[in-house]
Short mmCIF file of C-alpha atoms in Angstrom, two decimals:
data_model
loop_
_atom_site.label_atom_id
_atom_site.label_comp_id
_atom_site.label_asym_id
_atom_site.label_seq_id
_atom_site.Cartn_x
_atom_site.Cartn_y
_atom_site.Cartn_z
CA UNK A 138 -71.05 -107.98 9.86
CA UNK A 139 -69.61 -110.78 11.39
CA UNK A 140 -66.48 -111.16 13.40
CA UNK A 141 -63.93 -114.49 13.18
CA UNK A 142 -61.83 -115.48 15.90
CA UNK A 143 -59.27 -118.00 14.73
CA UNK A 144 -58.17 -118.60 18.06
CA UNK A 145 -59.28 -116.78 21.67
CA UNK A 146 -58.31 -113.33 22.50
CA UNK A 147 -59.09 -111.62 26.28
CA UNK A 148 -59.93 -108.58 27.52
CA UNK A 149 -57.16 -106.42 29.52
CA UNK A 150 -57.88 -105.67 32.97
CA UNK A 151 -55.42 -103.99 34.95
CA UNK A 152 -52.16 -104.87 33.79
CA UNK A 153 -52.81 -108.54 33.28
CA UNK A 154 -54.24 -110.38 30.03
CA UNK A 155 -57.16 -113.03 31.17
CA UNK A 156 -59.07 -115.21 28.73
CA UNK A 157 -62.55 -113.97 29.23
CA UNK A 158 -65.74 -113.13 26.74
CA UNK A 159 -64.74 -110.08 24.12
CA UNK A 160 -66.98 -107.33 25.52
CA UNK A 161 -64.99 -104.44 24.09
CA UNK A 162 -65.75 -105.65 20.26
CA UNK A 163 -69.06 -104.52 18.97
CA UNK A 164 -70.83 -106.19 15.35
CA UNK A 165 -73.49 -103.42 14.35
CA UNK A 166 -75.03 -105.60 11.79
CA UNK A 167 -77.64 -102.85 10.78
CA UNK A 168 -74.16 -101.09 9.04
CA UNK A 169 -72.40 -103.61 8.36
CA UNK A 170 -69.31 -102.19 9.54
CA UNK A 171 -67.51 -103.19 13.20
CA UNK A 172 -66.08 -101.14 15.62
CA UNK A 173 -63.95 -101.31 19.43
CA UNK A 174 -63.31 -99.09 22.20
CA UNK A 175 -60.37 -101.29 22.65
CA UNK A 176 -59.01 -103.36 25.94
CA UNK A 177 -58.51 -106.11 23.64
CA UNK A 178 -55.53 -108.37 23.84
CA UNK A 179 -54.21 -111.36 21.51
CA UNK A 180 -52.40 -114.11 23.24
CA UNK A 181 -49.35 -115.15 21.87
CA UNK A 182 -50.57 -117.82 18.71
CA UNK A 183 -53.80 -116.79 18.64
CA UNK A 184 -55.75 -114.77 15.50
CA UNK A 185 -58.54 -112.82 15.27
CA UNK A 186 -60.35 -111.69 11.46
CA UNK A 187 -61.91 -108.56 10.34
CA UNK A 188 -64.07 -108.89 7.45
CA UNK A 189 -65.93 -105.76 7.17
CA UNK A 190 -65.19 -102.07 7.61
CA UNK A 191 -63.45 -101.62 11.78
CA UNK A 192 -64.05 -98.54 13.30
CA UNK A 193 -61.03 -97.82 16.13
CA UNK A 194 -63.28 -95.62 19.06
CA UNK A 195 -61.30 -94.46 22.07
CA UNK A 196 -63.79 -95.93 24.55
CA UNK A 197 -62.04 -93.67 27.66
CA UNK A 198 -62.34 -96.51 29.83
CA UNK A 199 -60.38 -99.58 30.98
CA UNK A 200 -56.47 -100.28 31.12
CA UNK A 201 -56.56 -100.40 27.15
CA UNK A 202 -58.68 -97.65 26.12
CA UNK A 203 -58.70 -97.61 22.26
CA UNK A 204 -56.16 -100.23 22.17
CA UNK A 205 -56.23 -103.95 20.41
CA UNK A 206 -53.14 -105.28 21.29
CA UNK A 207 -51.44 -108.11 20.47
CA UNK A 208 -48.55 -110.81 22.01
CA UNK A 209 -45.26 -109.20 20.10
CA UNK A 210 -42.76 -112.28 21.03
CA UNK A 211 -42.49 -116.03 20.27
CA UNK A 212 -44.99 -116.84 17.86
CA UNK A 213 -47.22 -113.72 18.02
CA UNK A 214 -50.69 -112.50 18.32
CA UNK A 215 -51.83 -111.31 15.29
CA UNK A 216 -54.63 -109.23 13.95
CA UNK A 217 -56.07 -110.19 10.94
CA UNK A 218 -57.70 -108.16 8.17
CA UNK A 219 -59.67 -110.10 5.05
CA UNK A 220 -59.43 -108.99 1.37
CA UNK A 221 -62.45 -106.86 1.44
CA UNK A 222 -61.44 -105.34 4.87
CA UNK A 223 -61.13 -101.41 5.76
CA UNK A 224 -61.06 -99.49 8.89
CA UNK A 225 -61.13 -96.28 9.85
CA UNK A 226 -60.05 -93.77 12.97
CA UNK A 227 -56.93 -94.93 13.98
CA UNK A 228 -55.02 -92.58 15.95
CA UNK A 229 -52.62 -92.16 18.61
CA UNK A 230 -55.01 -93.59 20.95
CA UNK A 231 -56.57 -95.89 19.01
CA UNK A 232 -55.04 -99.02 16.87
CA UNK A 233 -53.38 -101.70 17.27
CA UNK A 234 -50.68 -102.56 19.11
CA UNK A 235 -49.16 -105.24 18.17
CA UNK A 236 -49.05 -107.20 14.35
CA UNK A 237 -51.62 -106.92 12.04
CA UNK A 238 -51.74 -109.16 8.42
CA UNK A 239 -53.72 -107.93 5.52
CA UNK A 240 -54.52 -110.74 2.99
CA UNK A 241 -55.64 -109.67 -0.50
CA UNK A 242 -53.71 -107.44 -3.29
CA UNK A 243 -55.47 -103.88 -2.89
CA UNK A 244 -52.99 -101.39 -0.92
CA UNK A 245 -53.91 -101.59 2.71
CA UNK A 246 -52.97 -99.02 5.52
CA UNK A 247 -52.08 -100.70 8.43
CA UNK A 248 -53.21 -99.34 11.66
CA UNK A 249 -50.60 -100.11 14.32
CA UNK A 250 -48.72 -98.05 16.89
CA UNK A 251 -46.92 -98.87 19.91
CA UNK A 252 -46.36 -96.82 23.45
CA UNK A 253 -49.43 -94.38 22.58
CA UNK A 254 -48.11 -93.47 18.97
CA UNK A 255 -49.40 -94.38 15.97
CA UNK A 256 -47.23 -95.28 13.10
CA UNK A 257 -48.82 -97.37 10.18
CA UNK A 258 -47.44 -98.00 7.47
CA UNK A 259 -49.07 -99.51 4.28
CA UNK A 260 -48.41 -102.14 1.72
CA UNK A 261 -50.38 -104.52 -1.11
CA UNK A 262 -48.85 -107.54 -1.02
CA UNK A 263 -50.71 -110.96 -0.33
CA UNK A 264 -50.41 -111.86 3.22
CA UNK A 265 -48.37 -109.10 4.70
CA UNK A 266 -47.49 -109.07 7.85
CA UNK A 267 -46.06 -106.14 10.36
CA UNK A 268 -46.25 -104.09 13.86
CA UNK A 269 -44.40 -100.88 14.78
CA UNK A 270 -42.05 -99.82 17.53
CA UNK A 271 -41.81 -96.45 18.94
CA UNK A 272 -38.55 -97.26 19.82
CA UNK A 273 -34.56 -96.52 19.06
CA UNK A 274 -33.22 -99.65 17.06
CA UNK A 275 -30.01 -99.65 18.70
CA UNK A 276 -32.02 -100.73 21.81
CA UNK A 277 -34.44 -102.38 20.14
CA UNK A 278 -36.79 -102.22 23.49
CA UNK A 279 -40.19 -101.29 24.20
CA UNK A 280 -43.10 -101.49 26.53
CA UNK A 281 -45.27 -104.64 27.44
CA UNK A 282 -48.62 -103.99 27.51
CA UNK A 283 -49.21 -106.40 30.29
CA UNK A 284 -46.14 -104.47 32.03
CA UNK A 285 -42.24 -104.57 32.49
CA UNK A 286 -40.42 -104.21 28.65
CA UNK A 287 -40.40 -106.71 26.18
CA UNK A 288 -37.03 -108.44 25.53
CA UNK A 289 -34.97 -106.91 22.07
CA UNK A 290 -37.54 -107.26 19.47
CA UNK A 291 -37.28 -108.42 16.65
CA UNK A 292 -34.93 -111.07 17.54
CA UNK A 293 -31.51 -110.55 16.27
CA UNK A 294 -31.39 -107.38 17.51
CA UNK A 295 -30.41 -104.55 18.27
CA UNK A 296 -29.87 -103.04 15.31
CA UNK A 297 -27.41 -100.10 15.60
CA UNK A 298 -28.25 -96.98 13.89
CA UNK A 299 -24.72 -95.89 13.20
CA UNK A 300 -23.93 -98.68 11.26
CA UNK A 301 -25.58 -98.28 7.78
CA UNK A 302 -23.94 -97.34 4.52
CA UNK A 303 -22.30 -94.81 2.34
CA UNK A 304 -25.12 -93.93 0.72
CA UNK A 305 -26.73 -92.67 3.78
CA UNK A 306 -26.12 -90.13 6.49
CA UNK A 307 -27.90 -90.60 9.37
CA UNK A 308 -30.85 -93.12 10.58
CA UNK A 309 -33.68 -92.62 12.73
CA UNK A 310 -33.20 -93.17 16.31
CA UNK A 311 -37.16 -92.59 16.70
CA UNK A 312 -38.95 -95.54 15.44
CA UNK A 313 -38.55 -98.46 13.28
CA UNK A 314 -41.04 -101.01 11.77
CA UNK A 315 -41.03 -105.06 11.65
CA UNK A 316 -42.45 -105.98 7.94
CA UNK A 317 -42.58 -109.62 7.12
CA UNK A 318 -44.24 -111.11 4.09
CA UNK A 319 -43.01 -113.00 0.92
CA UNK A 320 -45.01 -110.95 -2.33
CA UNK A 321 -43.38 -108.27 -3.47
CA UNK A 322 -44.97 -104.88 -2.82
CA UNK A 323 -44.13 -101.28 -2.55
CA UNK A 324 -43.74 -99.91 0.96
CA UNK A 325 -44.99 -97.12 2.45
CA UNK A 326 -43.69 -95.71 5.23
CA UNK A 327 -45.29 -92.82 7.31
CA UNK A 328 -44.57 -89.97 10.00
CA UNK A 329 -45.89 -87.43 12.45
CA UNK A 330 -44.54 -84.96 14.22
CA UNK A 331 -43.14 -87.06 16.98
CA UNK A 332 -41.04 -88.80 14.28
CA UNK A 333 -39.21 -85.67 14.04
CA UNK A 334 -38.35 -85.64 10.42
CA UNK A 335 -36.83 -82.14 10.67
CA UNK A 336 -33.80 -83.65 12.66
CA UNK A 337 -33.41 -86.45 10.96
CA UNK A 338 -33.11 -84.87 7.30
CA UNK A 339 -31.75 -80.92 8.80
CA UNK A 340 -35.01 -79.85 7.19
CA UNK A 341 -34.05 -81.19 3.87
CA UNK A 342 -37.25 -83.41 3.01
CA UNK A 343 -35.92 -84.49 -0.44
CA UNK A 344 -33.21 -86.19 1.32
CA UNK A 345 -35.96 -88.29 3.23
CA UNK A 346 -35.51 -92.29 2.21
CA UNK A 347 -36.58 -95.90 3.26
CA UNK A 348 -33.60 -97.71 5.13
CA UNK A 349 -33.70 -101.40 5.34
CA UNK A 350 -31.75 -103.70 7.98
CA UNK A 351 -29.58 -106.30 5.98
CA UNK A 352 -28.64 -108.11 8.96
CA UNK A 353 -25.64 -106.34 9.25
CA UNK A 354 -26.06 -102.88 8.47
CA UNK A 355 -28.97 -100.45 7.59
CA UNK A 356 -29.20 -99.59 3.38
CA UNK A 357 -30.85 -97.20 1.55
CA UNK A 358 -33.83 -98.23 0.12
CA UNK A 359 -34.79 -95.98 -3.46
CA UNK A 360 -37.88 -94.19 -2.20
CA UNK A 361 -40.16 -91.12 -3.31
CA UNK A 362 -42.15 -89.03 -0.43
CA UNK A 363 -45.29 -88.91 -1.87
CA UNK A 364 -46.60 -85.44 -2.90
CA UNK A 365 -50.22 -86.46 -0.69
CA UNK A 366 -49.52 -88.35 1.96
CA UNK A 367 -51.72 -91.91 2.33
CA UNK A 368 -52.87 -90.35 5.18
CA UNK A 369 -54.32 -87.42 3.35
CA UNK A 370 -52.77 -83.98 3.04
CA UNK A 371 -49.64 -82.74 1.70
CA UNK A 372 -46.42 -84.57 2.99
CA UNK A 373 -43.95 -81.96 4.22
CA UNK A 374 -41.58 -82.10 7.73
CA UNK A 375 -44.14 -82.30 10.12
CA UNK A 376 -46.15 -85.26 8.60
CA UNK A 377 -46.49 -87.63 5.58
CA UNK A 378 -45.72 -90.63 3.72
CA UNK A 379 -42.63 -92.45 1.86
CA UNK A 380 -42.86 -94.79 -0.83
CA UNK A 381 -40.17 -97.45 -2.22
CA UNK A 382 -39.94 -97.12 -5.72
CA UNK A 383 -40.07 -100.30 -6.58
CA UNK A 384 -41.79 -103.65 -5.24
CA UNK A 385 -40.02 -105.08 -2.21
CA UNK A 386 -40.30 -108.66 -0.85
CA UNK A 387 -40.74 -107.15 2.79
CA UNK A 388 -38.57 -110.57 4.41
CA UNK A 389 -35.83 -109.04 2.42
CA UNK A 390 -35.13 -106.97 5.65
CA UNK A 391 -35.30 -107.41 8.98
CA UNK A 392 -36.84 -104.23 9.65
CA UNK A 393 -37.33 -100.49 8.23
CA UNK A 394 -37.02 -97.35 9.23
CA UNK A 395 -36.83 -93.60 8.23
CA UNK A 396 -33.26 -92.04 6.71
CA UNK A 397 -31.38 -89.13 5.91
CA UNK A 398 -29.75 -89.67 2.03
CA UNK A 399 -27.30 -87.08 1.50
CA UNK A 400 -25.58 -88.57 -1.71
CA UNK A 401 -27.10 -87.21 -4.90
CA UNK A 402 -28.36 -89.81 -7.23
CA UNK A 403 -26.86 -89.73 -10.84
CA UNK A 404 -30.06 -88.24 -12.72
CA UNK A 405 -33.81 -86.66 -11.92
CA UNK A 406 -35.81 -88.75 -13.79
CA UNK A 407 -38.75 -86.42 -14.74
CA UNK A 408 -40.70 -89.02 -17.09
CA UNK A 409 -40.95 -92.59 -17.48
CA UNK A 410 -43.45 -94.65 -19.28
CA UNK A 411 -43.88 -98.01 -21.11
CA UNK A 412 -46.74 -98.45 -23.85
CA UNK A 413 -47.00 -101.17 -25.97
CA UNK A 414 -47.06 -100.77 -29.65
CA UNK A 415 -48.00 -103.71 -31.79
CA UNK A 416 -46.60 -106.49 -29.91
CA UNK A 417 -43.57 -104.72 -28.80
CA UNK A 418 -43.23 -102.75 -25.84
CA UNK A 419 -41.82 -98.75 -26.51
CA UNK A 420 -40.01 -97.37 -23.13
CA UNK A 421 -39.58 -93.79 -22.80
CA UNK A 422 -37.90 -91.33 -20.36
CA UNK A 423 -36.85 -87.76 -19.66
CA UNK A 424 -33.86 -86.48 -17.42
CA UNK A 425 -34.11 -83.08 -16.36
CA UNK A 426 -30.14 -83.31 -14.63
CA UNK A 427 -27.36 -85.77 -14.79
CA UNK A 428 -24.15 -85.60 -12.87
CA UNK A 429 -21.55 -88.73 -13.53
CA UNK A 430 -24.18 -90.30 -14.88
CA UNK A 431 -23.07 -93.66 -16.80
CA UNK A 432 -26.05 -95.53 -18.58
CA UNK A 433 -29.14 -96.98 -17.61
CA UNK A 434 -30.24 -100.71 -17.50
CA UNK A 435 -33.45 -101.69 -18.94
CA UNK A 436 -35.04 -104.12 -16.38
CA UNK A 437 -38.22 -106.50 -16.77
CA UNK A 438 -40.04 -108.60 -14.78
CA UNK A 439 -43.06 -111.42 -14.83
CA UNK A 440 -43.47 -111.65 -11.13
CA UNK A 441 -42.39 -108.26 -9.53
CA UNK A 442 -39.45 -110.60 -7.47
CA UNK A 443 -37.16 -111.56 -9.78
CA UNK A 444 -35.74 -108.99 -12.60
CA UNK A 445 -33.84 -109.06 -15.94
CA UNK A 446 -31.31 -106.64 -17.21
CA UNK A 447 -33.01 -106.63 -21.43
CA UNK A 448 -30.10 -103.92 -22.38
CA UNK A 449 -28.30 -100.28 -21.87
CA UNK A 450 -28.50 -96.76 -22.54
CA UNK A 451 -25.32 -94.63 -22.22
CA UNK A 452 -26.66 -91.48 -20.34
CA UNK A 453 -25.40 -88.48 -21.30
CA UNK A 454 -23.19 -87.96 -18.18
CA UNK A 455 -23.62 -83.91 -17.33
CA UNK A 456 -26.34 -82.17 -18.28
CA UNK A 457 -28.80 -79.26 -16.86
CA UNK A 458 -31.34 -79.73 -19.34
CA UNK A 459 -33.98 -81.99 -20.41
CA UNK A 460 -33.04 -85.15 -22.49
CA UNK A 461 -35.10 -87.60 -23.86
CA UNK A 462 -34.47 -91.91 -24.30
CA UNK A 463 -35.97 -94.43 -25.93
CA UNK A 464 -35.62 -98.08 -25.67
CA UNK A 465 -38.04 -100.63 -27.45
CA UNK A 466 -38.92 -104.32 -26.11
CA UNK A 467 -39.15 -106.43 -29.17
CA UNK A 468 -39.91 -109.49 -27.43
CA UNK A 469 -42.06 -109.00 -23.91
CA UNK A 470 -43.88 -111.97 -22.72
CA UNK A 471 -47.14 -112.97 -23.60
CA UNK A 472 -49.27 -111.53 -20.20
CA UNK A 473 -48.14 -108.68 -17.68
CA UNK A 474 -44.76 -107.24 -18.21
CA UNK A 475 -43.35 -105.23 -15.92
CA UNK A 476 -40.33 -102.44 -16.39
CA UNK A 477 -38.31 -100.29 -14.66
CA UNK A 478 -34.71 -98.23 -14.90
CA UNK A 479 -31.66 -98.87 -12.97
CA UNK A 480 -29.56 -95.45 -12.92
CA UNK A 481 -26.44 -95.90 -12.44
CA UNK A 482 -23.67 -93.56 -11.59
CA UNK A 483 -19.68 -93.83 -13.14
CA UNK A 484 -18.96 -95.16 -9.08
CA UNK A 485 -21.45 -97.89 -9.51
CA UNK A 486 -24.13 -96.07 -7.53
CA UNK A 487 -27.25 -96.61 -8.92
CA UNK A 488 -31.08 -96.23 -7.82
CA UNK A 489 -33.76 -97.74 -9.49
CA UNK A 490 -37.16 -96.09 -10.98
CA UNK A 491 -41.04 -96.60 -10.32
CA UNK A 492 -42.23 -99.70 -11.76
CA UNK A 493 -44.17 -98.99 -15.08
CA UNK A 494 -46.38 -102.11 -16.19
CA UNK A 495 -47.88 -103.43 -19.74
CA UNK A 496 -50.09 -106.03 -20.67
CA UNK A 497 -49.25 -107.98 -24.15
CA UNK A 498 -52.25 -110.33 -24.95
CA UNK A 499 -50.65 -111.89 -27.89
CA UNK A 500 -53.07 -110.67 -30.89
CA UNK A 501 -51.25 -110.20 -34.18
CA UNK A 502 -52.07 -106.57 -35.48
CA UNK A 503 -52.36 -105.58 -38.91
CA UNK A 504 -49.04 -105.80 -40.65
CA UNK A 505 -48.26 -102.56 -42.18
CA UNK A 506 -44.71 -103.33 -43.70
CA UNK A 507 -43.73 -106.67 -46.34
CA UNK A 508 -42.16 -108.85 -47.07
CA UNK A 509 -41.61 -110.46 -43.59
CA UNK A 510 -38.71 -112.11 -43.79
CA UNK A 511 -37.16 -109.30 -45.84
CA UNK A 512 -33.92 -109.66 -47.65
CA UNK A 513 -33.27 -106.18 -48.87
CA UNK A 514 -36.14 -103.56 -49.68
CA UNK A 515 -38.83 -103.79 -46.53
CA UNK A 516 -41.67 -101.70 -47.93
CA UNK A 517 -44.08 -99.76 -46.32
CA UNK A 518 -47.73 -99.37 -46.79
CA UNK A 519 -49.32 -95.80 -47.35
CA UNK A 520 -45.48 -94.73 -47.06
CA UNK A 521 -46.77 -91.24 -48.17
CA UNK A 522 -48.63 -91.15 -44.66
CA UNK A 523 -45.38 -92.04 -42.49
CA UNK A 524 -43.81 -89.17 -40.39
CA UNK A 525 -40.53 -90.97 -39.12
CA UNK A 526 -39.52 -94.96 -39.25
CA UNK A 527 -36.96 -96.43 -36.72
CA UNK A 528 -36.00 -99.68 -36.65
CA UNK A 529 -34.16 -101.05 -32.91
CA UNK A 530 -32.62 -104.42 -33.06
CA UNK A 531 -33.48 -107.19 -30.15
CA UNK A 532 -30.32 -105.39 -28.01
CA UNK A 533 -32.78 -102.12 -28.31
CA UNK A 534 -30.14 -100.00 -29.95
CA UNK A 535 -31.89 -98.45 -32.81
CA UNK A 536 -30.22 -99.64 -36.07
CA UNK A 537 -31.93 -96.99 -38.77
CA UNK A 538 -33.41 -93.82 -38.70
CA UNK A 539 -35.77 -91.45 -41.18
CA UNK A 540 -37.75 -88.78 -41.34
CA UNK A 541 -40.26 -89.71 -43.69
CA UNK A 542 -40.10 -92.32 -46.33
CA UNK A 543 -39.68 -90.85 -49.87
CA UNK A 544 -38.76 -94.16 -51.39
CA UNK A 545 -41.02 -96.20 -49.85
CA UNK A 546 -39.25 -98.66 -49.00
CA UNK A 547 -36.06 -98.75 -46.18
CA UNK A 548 -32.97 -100.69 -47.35
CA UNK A 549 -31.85 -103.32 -45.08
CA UNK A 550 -28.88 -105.28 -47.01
CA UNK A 551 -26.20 -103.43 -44.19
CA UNK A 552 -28.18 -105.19 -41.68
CA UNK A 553 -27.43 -108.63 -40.08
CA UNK A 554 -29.44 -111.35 -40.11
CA UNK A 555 -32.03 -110.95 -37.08
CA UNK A 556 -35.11 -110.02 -35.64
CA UNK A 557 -35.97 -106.01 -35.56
CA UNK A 558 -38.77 -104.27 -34.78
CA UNK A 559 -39.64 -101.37 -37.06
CA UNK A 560 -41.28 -98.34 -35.27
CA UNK A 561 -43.89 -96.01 -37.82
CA UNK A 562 -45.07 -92.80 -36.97
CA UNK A 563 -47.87 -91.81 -39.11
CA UNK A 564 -48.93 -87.96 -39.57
CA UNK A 565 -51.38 -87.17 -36.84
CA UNK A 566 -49.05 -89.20 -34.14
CA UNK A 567 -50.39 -92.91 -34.91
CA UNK A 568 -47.71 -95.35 -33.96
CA UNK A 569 -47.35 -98.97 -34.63
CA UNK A 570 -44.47 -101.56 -34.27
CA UNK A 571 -43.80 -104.32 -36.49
CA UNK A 572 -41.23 -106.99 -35.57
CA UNK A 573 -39.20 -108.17 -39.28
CA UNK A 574 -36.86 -110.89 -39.87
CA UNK A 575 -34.11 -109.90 -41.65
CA UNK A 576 -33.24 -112.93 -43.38
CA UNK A 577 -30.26 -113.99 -45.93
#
């Protein structure tokens, strides 16, 4: 396997970088795969490319055992992994230090650490770019690899970890990561035992979130920790991953860090799911708690970056027990939809659900109710085979309601004129959608 250097990189010796031949980087062509024992260092502008499976060795020799590192200020050094990249064995002593990009869509762990500890992160967006600091934001200083400290990095900095918002109680004075890119992607965040999570959250792990700079203070950022970590084994205080729950164009902040969230959101959402049905789109959720909970806001999206509120659902406000909602797209877009829930609370605090995605490709299914437009009976066929009929206008607020369909026929002369899409539920659970003009 072949490597590609887009620019020179050196060798570390001593504390000094020098441009010299890459001895520490060995191709082993016979396994395709490439590996380094480290002492590597990427000048400031300069890139180097990965294109096959990396293995990170700790050589145990040299000022940079283990260690790629990269220039962190001015234009900086940057690491470079291809679509079809992987690596394994990164570790405290052994990743890079420094920025690493991943180009391609397919989530991507990013191996990079700073002042011995390693802290990737992981993301699937196109062309993301990021390095981590083992260092306290407020300072926003950490070690040159070629000696001395670094000046505040990122620029713009520091970034004060008491100043954040409401929604949060406390931010990490441990660590914090620089994550640049313009695709929109979930972010995962990870930590160790030196991240000290236990502090940070009083040993409340539910309370863990994603906290993003905004250039003036540090917001909460709707996150899950993941029940396996990306790192493998279960997350819990001592190590594991956090995941936005929703795509985030990673420029959006200025950097990211771990937080404590002591403000309870307005519902536990236990389900959420999107399937299409016919050529409408049939969103359903579960809440298993709500406390001054207000509604929720249908949101869709083409792109993942820019979202549209498609209508509301009062929430029931107080409950202990499990309630179910329903909301039905009538008219997604032709192509990949995706959907998710804003929650929001009676103060205006809200927090947003995973992203659920459906594909519509357009093709016309069988129609199973006539005449289309209707005027005033809408028939059904086999109407001795239909279990329940609802009908949701284009707002999704359902408009009629039945538990069978003795007449065989659902009368629509209350309705305005409009498009609606009827719902059927055949015995045995077969569900289509048919979108009706009602028509006068």
């Amino acid at each position: 396997m072949k490597l590609s250097f887009t620019y020179l990189a050196g060798l570390v010796t001593g504390r000094r970088a020098y441009v010299v031949i890459l001895s520490s980087l060995l191709a082993h062509s016979t396994f395709a795969q490439q590996g380094s024992t480290g002492n590597t260092y990427i000048f400031g502008g300069a890139q180097m490319t990965f294109f096959g499976n990396h293995d990170f060795a700790n050589g145990g020799a040299g000022a940079l055992p283990g260690i790629i590192g990269t220039e962190r200020t001015g234009t900086p050094g940057i690491l470079n992994f291809a679509p079809s990249a992987s690596h394994n064995g990164g570790a405290d002593a052994a990743h890079v230090d420094g920025f690493v990009r991943k180009y391609g869509t397919t989530l991507f762990v990013f191996p990079v650490g700073d002042n011995g500890f390693y802290g990737p992160f992981a993301a699937q967006g196109d062309g993301t770019t990021g390095a981590y600091y083992h260092a306290d934001a407020s300072t926003a200083i950490t070690s040159n690899l070629a000696g001395g400290d670094y000046p505040i990095l990122p620029a713009g900095g520091p970034y004060p970890t008491s100043s954040f918002e409401e929604a949060l109680t406390s931010v990490s004075p441990v660590e914090y990561w620089d994550i640049d890119g313009d695709n929109a992607t979930p972010i995962t965040l990870t930590w160790d035992a030196a991240s000290d999570v236990t502090t940070l959250t009083t040993g409340q792990l539910d309370k863990l979130t994603i906290a993003g700079w905004n250039g003036t203070q540090w917001l909460a950022i709707p996150s899950v920790v993941d029940a396996t970590s990306i790192l493998g084994g279960a997350s819990d205080l001592t190590a594991g991953s956090i995941t936005t729950q929703s795509p985030v164009i990673p420029s959006t902040y200025t950097i990211y860090t771990l937080a404590y969230r002591d403000v309870p959101l307005p519902v536990t959402l236990a389900s959420f799911d999107a399937l299409r049905e016919g050529n409408a789109v049939a969103l359903k959720w579960a809440t298993t708690e709500e406390m001054n909970a207000a509604r929720f806001e249908v949101e869709r999206s083409l792109n993942g970056k820019s979202w549209d509120k498609i209508g509301d659902v009062a929430a029931r406000g107080e409950s202990t027990v499990r309630v179910e909602y329903s909301f039905v797209d009538i008219q997604p877009a032709e192509g990949e939809n995706l959907y998710r829930l804003k929650m929001i609370d009676l103060d205006g605090t809200f927090a947003y659900s995973r992203v659920r995605n459906v594909r519509v490709d357009g093709s016309t299914p069988e129609l199973s109710v006539y005449p289309n437009p209707v005027t005033d009976k809408l028939h059904v066929k086999e109407s001795r085979t239909v279990k329940e009929v609802t009908m949701f206008n284009t707002k999704g607020l359902k408009v009629y309601h039945s538990k069978g369909l003795g007449g065989g026929a659902i009368d629509v002369t209350s309705l305005p004129t409009g498009i609606y899409a009827v719902h059927i539920t055949r015995n045995g659970g077969i569900t289509s959608v048919q979108k009706i003009l009602v028509n006068r």
